[in-house]
PDB file of C-alpha atoms and ligand atoms in Angstrom:
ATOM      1  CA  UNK K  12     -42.613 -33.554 -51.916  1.00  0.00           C
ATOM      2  CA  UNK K  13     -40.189 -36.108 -53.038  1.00  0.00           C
ATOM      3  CA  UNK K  14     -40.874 -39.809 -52.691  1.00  0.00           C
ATOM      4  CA  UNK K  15     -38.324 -41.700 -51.276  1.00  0.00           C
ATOM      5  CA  UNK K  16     -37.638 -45.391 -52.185  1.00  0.00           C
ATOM      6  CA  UNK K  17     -36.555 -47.372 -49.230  1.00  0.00           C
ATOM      7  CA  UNK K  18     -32.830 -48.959 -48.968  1.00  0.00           C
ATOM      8  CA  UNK K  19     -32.397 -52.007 -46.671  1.00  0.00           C
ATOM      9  CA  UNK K  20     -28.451 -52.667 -47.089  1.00  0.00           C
ATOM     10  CA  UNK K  21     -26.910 -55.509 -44.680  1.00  0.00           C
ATOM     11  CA  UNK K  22     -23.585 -54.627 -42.543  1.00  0.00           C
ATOM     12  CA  UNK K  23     -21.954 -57.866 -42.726  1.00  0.00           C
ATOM     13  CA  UNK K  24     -18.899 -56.475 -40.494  1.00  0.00           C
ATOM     14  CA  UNK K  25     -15.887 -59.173 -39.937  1.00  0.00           C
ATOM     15  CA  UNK K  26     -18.071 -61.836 -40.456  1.00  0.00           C
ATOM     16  CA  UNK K  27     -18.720 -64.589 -43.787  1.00  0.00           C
ATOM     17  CA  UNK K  28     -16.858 -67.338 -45.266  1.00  0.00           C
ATOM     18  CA  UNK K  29     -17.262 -68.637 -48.868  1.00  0.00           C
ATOM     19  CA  UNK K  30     -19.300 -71.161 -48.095  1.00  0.00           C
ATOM     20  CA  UNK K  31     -21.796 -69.223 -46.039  1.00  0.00           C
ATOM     21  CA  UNK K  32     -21.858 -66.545 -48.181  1.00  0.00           C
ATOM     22  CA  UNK K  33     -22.781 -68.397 -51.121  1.00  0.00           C
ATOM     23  CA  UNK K  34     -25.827 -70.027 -49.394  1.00  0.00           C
ATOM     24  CA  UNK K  35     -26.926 -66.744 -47.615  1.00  0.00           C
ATOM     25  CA  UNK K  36     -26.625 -64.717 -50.803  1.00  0.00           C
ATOM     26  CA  UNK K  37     -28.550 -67.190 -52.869  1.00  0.00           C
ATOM     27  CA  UNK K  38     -31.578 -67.111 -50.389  1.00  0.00           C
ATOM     28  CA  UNK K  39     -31.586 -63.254 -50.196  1.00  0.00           C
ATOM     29  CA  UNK K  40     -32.026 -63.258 -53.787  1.00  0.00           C
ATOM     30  CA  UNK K  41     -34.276 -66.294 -54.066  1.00  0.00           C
ATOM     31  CA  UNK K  42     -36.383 -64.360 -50.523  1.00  0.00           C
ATOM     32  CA  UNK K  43     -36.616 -60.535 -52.147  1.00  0.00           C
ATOM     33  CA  UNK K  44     -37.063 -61.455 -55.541  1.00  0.00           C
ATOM     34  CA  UNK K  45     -40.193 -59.203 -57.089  1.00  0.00           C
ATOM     35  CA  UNK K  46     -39.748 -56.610 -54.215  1.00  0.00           C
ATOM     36  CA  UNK K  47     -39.193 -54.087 -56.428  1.00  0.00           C
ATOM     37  CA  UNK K  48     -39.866 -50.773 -55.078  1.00  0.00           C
ATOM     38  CA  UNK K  49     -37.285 -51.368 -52.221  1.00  0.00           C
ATOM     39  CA  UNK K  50     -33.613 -51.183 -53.047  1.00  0.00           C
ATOM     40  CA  UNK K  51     -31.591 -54.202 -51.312  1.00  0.00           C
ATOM     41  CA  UNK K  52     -27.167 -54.355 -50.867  1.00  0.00           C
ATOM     42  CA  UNK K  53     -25.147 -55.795 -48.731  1.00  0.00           C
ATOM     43  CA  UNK K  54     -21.962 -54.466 -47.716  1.00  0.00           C
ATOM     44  CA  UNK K  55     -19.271 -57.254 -47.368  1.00  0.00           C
ATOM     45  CA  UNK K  56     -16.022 -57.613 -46.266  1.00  0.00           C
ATOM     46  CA  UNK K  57     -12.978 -56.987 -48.585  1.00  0.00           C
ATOM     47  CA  UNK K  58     -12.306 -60.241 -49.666  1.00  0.00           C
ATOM     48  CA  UNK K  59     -15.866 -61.622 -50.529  1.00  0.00           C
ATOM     49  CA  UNK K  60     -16.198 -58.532 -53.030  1.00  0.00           C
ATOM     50  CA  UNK K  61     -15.488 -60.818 -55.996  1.00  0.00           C
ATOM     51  CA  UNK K  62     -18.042 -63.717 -54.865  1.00  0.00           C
ATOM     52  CA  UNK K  63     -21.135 -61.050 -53.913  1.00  0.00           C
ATOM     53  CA  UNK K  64     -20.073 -60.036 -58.103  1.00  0.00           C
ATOM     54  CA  UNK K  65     -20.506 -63.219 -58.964  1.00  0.00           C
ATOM     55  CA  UNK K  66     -23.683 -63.911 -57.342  1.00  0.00           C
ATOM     56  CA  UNK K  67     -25.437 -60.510 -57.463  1.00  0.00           C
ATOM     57  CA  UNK K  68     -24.630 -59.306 -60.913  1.00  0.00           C
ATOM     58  CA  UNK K  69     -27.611 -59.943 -63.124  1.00  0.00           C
ATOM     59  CA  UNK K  70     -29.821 -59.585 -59.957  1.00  0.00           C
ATOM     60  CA  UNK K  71     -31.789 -57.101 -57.973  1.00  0.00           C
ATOM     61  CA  UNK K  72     -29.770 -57.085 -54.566  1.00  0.00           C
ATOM     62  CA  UNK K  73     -26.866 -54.498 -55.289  1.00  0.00           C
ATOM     63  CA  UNK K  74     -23.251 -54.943 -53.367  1.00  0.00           C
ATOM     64  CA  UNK K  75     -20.578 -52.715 -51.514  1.00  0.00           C
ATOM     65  CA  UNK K  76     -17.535 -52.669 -49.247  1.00  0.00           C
ATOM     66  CA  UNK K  77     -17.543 -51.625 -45.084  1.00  0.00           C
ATOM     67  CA  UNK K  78     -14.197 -49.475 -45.917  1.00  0.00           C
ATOM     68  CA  UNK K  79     -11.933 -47.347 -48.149  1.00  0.00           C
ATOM     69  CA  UNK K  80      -9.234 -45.464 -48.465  1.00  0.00           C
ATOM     70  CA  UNK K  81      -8.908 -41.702 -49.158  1.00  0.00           C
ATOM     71  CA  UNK K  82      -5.658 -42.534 -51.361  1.00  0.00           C
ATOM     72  CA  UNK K  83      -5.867 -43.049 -55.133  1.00  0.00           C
ATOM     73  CA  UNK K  84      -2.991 -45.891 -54.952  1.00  0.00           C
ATOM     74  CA  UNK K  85       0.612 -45.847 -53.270  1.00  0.00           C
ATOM     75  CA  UNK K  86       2.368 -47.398 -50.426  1.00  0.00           C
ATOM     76  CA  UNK K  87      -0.525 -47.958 -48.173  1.00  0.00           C
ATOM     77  CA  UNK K  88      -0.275 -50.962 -46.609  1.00  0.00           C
ATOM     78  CA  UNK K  89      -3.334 -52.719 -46.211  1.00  0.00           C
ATOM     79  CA  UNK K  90      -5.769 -50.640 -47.900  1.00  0.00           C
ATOM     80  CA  UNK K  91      -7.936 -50.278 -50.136  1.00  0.00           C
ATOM     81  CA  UNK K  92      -8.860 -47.737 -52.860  1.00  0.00           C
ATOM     82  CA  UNK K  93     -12.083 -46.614 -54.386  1.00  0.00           C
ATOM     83  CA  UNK K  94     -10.920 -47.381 -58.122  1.00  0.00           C
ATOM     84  CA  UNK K  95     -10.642 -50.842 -56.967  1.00  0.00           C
ATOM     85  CA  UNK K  96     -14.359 -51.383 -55.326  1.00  0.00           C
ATOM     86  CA  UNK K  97     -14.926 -50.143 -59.016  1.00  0.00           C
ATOM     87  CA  UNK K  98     -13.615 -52.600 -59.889  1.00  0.00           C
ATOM     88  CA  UNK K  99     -15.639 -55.320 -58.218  1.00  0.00           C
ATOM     89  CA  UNK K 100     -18.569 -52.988 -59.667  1.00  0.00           C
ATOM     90  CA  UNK K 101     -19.446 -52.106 -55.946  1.00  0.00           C
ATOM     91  CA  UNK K 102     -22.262 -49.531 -55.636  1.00  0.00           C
ATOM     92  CA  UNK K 103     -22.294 -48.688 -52.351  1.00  0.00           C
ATOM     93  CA  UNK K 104     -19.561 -48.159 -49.331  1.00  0.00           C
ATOM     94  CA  UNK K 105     -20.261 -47.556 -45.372  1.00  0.00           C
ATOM     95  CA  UNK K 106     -17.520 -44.601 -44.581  1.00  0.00           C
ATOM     96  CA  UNK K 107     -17.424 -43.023 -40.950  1.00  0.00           C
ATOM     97  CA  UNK K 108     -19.169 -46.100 -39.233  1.00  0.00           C
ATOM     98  CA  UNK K 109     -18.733 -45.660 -35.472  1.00  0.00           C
ATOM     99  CA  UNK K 110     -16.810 -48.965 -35.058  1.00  0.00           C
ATOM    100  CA  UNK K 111     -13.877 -47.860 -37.263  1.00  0.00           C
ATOM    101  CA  UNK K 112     -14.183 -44.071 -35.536  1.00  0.00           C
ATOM    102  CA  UNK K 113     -13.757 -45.774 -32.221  1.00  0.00           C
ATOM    103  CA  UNK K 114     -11.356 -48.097 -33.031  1.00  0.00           C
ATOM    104  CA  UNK K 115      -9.559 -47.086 -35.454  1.00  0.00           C
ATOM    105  CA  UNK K 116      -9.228 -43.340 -35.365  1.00  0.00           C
ATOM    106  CA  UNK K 117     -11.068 -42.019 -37.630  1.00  0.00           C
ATOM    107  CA  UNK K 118     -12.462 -38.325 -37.147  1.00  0.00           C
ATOM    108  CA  UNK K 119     -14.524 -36.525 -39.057  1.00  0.00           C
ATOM    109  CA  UNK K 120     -12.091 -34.520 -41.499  1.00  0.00           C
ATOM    110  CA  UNK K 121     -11.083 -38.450 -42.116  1.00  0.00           C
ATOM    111  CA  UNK K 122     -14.520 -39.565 -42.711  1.00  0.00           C
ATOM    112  CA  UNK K 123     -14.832 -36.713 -44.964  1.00  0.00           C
ATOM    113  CA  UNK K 124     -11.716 -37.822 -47.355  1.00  0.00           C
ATOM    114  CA  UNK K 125     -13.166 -41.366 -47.609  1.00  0.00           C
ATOM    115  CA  UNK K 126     -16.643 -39.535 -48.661  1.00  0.00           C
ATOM    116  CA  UNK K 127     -14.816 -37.603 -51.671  1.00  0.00           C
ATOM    117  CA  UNK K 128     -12.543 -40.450 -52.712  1.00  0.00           C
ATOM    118  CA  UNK K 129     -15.560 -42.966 -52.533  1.00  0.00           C
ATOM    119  CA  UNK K 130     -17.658 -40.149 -54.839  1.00  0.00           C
ATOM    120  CA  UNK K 131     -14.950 -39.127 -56.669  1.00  0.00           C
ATOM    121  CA  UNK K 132     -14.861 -43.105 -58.647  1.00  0.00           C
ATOM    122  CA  UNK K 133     -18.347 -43.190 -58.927  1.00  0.00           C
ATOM    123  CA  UNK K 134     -19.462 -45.136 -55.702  1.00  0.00           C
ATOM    124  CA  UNK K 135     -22.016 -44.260 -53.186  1.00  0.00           C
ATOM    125  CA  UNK K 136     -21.139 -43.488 -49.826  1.00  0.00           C
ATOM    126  CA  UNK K 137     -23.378 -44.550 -47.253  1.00  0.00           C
ATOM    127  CA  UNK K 138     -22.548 -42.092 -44.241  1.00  0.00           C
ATOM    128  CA  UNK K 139     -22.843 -43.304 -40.751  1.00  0.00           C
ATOM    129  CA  UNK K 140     -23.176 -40.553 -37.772  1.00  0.00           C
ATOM    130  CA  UNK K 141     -24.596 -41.486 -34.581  1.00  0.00           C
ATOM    131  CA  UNK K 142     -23.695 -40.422 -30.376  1.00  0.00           C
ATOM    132  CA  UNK K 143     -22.451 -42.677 -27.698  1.00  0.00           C
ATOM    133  CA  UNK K 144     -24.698 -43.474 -24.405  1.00  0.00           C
ATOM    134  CA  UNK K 145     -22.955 -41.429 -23.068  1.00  0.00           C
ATOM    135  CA  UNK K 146     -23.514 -38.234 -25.124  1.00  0.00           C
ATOM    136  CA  UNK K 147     -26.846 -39.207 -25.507  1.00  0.00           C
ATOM    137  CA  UNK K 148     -27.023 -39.137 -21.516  1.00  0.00           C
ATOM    138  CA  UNK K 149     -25.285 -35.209 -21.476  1.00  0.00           C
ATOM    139  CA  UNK K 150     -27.975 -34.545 -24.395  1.00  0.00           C
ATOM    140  CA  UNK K 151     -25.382 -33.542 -27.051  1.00  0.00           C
ATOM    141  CA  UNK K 152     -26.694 -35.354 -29.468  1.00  0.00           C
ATOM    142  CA  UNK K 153     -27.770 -33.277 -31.966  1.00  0.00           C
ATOM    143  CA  UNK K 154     -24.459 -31.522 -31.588  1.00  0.00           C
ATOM    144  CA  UNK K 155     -22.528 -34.398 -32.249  1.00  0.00           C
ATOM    145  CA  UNK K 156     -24.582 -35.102 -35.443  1.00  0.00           C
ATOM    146  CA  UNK K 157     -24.145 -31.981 -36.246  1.00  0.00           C
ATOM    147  CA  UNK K 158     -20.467 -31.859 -36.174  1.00  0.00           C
ATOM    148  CA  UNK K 159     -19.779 -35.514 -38.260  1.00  0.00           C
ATOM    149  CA  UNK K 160     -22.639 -34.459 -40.735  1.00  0.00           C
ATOM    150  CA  UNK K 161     -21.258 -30.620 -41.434  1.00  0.00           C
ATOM    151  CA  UNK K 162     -18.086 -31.676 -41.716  1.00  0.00           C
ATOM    152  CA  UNK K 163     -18.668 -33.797 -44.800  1.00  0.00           C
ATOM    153  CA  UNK K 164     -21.254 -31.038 -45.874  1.00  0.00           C
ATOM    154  CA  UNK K 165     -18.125 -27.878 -45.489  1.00  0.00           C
ATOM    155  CA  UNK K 166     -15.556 -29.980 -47.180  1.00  0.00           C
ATOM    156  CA  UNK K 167     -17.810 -31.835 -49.926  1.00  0.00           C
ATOM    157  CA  UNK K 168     -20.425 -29.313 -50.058  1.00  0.00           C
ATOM    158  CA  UNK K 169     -24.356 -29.736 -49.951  1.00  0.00           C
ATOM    159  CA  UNK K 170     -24.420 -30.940 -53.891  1.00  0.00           C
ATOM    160  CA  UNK K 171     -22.362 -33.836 -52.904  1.00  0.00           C
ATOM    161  CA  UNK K 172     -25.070 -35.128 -50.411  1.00  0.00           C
ATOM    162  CA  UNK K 173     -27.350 -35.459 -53.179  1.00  0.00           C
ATOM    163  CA  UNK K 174     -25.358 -38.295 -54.322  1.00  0.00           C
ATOM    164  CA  UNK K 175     -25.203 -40.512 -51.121  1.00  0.00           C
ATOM    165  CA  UNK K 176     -27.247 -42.411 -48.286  1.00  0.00           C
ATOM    166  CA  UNK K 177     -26.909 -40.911 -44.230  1.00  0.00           C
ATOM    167  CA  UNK K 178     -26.975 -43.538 -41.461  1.00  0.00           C
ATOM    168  CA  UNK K 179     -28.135 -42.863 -38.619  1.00  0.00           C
ATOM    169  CA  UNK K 180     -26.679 -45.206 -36.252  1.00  0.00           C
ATOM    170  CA  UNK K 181     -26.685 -44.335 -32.281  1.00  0.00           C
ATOM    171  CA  UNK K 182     -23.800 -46.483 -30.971  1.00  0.00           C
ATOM    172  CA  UNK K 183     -25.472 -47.806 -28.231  1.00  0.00           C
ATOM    173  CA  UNK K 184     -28.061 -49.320 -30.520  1.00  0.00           C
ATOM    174  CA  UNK K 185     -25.490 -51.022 -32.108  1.00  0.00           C
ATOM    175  CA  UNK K 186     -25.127 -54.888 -31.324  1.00  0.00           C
ATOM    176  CA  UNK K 187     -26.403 -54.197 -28.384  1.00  0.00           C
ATOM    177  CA  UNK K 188     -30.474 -55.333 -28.775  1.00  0.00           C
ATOM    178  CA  UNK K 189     -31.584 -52.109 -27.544  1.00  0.00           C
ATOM    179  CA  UNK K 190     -33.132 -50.538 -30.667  1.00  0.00           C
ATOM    180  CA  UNK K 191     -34.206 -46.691 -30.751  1.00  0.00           C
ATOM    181  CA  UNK K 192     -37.614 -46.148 -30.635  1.00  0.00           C
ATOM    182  CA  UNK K 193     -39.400 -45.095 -33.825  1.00  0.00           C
ATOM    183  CA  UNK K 194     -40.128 -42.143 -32.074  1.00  0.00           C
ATOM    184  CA  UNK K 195     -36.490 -41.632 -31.214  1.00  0.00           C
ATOM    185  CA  UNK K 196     -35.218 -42.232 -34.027  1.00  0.00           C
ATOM    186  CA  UNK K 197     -37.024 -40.371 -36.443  1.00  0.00           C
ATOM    187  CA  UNK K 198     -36.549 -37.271 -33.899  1.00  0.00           C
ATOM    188  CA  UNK K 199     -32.789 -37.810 -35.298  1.00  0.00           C
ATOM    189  CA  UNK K 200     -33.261 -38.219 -38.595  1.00  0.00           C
ATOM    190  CA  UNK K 201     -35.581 -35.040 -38.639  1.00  0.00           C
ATOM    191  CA  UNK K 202     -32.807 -33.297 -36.915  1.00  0.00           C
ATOM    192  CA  UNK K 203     -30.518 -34.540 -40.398  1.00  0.00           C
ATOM    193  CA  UNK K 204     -33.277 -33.938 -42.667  1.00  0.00           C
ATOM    194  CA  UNK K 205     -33.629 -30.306 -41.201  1.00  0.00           C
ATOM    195  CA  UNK K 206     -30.282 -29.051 -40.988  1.00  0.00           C
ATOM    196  CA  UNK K 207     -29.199 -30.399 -44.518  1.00  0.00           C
ATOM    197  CA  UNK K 208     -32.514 -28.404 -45.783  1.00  0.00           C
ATOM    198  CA  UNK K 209     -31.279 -25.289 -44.108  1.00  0.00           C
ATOM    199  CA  UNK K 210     -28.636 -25.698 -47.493  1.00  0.00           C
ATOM    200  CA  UNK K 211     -31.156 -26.854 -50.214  1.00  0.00           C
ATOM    201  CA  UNK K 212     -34.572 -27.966 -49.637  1.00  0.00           C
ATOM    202  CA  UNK K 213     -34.508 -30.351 -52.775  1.00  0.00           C
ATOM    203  CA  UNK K 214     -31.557 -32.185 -51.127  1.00  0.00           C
ATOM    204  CA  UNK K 215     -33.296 -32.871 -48.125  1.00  0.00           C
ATOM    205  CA  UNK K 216     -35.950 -34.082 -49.534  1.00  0.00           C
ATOM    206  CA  UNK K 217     -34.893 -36.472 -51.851  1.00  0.00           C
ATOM    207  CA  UNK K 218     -31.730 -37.745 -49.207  1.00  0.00           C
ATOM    208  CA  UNK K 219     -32.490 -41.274 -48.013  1.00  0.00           C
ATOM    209  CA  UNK K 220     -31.552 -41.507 -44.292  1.00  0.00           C
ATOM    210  CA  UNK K 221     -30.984 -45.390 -42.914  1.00  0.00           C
ATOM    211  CA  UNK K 222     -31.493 -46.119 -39.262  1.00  0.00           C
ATOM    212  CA  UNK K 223     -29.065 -48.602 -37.772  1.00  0.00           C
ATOM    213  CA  UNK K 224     -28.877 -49.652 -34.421  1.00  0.00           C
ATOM    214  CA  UNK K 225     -30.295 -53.760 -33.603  1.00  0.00           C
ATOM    215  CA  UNK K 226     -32.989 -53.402 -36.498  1.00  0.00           C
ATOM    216  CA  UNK K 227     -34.432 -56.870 -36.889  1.00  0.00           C
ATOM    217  CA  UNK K 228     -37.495 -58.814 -38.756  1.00  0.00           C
ATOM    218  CA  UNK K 229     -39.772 -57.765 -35.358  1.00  0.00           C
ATOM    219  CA  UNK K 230     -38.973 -54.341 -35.273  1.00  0.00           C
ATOM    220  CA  UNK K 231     -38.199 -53.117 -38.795  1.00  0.00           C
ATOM    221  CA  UNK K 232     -41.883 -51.803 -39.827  1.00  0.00           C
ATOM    222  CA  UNK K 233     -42.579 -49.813 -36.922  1.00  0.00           C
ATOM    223  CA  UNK K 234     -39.125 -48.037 -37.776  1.00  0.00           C
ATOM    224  CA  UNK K 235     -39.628 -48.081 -41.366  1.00  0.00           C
ATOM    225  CA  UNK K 236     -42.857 -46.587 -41.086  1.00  0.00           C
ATOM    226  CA  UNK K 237     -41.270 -42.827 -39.209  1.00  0.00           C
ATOM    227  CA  UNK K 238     -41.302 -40.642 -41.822  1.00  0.00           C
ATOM    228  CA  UNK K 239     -37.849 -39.543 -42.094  1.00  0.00           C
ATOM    229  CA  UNK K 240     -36.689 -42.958 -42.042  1.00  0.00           C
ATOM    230  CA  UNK K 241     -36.100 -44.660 -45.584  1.00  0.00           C
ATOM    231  CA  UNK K 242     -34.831 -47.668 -44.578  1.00  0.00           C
ATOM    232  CA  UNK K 243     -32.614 -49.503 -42.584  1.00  0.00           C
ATOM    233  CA  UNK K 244     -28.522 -50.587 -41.806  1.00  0.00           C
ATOM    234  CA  UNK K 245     -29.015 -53.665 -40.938  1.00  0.00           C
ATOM    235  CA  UNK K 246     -25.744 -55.752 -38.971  1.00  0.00           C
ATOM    236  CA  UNK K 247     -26.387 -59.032 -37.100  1.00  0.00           C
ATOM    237  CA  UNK K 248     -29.984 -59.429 -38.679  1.00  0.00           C
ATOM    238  CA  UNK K 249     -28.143 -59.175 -42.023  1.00  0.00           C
ATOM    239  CA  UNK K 250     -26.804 -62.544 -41.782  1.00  0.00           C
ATOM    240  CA  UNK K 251     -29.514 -64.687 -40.884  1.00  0.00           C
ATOM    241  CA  UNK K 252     -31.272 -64.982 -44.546  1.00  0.00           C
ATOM    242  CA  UNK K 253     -34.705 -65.212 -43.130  1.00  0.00           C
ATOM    243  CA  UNK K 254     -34.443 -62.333 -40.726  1.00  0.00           C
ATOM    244  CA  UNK K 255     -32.621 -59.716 -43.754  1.00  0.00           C
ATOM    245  CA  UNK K 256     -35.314 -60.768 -46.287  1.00  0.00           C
ATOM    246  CA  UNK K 257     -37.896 -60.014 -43.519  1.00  0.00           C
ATOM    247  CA  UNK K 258     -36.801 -56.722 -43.054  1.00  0.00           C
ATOM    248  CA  UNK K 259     -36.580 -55.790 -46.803  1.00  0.00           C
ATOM    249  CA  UNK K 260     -40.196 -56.846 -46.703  1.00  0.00           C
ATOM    250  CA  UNK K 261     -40.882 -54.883 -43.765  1.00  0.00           C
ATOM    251  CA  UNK K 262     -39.356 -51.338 -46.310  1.00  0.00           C
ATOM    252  CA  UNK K 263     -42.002 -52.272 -48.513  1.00  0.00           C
ATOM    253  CA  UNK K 264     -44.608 -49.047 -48.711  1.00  0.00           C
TER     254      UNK K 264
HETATM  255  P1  LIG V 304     -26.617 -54.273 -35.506  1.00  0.00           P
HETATM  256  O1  LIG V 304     -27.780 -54.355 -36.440  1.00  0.00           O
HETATM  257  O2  LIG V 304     -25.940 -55.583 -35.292  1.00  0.00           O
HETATM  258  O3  LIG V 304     -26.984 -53.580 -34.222  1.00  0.00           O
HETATM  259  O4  LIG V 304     -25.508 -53.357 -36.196  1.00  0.00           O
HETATM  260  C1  LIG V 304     -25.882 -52.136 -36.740  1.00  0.00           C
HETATM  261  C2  LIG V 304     -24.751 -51.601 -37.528  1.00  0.00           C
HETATM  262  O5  LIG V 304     -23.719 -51.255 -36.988  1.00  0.00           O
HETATM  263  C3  LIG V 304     -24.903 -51.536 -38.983  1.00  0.00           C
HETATM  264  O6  LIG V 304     -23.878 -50.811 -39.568  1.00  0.00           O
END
């Protein structure tokens, strides 16, 4: 069986400011330094890209965007493309998070072109699926896994997994303080882990799968410790310094 290294990565949303930032950043480094087996990013907001460069290169804690856009370049107001995340030497991006499918339209076939377009320049997606309350209360959940995951898995194939991070992310964990329970959760991720081993065993195996949903410094080991969870997604938590570099801690085997 494949060993997984853990990935805590922080979901900073619409929040920062340069000044913030720069102290938060500097005691996430200063708070995960020698924590080597777990892999550490945060995921920033557009404009902030250039700053988390400054202050992560030349460190362990790795950096990413929230967003991007399925075009190369053109007249696309507003966004952003995956060449120039590259640029900012970005290794990971969040595509098909539930707060831009709610609220800004964006379906699965969508979700799937930002998946190619962030692969295609060399980045690593970090997939987010998750259901609403309410389609956890009808029990569809696993369909509605089913549906965002397979639809990145018909268009991109299996291979293409390989190369990027799920998230598991129930929306109405999100923000919200009510956190899945391990038991929960890792029923989920077991549900992922399964059906993307139904296509190749290796590739299920060696697939990290965050959970994301009000993970914080008290609850992060117990969920951590499910085996199907490698780590977490981490949004409000992520900007209090010593609550993040808790939960890195917590991914620690
Ligand atoms: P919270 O940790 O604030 O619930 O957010 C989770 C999330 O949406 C991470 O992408």
């Amino acid at each position: 069986m494949a060993t997984r290294s853990k990935l805590v990565a922080g979901n900073w949303k619409m929040h920062g400011g340069l000044m913030q930032n720069q102290d938060l950043l500097k005691e996430i480094i200063a708070g995960t330094v020698g924590l080597r087996e777990v892999h550490i990013a945060v995921c920033v907001p557009y404009p902030y890209l250039s700053q988390a460069q400054l202050l992560l290169q030349d460190t362990h804690v790795y950096w990413g965007a929230q967003n991007v856009s399925y075009y190369a370049q053109g007249a696309y107001t507003g966004e952003v493309s995956a060449a120039m995340l590259v640029d900012f030497r970005c290794r990971y991006v969040i595509v098909g998070h539930s707060e831009r499918r709610a609220s800004y339209g964006e379906d699965s076939a969508t979700v799937a072109l930002k998946f190619n377009a962030a692969q295609a320049a060399g980045l690593t997606p970090i997939l987010c699926v998750g259901e609403t309350l309410a389609q956890r209360e009808s029990a569809v959940t696993e369909q509605v896994v089913a549906e965002q995951l397979d639809a990145v898995i018909e268009s991109e194939g299996i291979n293409a997994l390989a190369k990027s991070v799920i998230a598991y992310e129930p929306v109405w964990a999100i923000g919200t303080g009510k956190t899945a329970t391990p038991a929960q959760a890792q029923d989920v991720h077991a549900f992922i882990r399964d059906r993307i081993a139904a296509h190749d065993l290796e590739v299920a195996a060696s697939l990290k799968i965050l959970y994301g949903g009000s993970v914080k410094a008290n609850n992060a080991q117990e969920l951590f410790g499910m085996p199907d969870i490698d780590g977490g997604l981490i949004g409000g938590a992520s900007l209090i310094a010593n609550e993040f570099i808790t939960i890195c801690r917590a991914a620690k085997n």
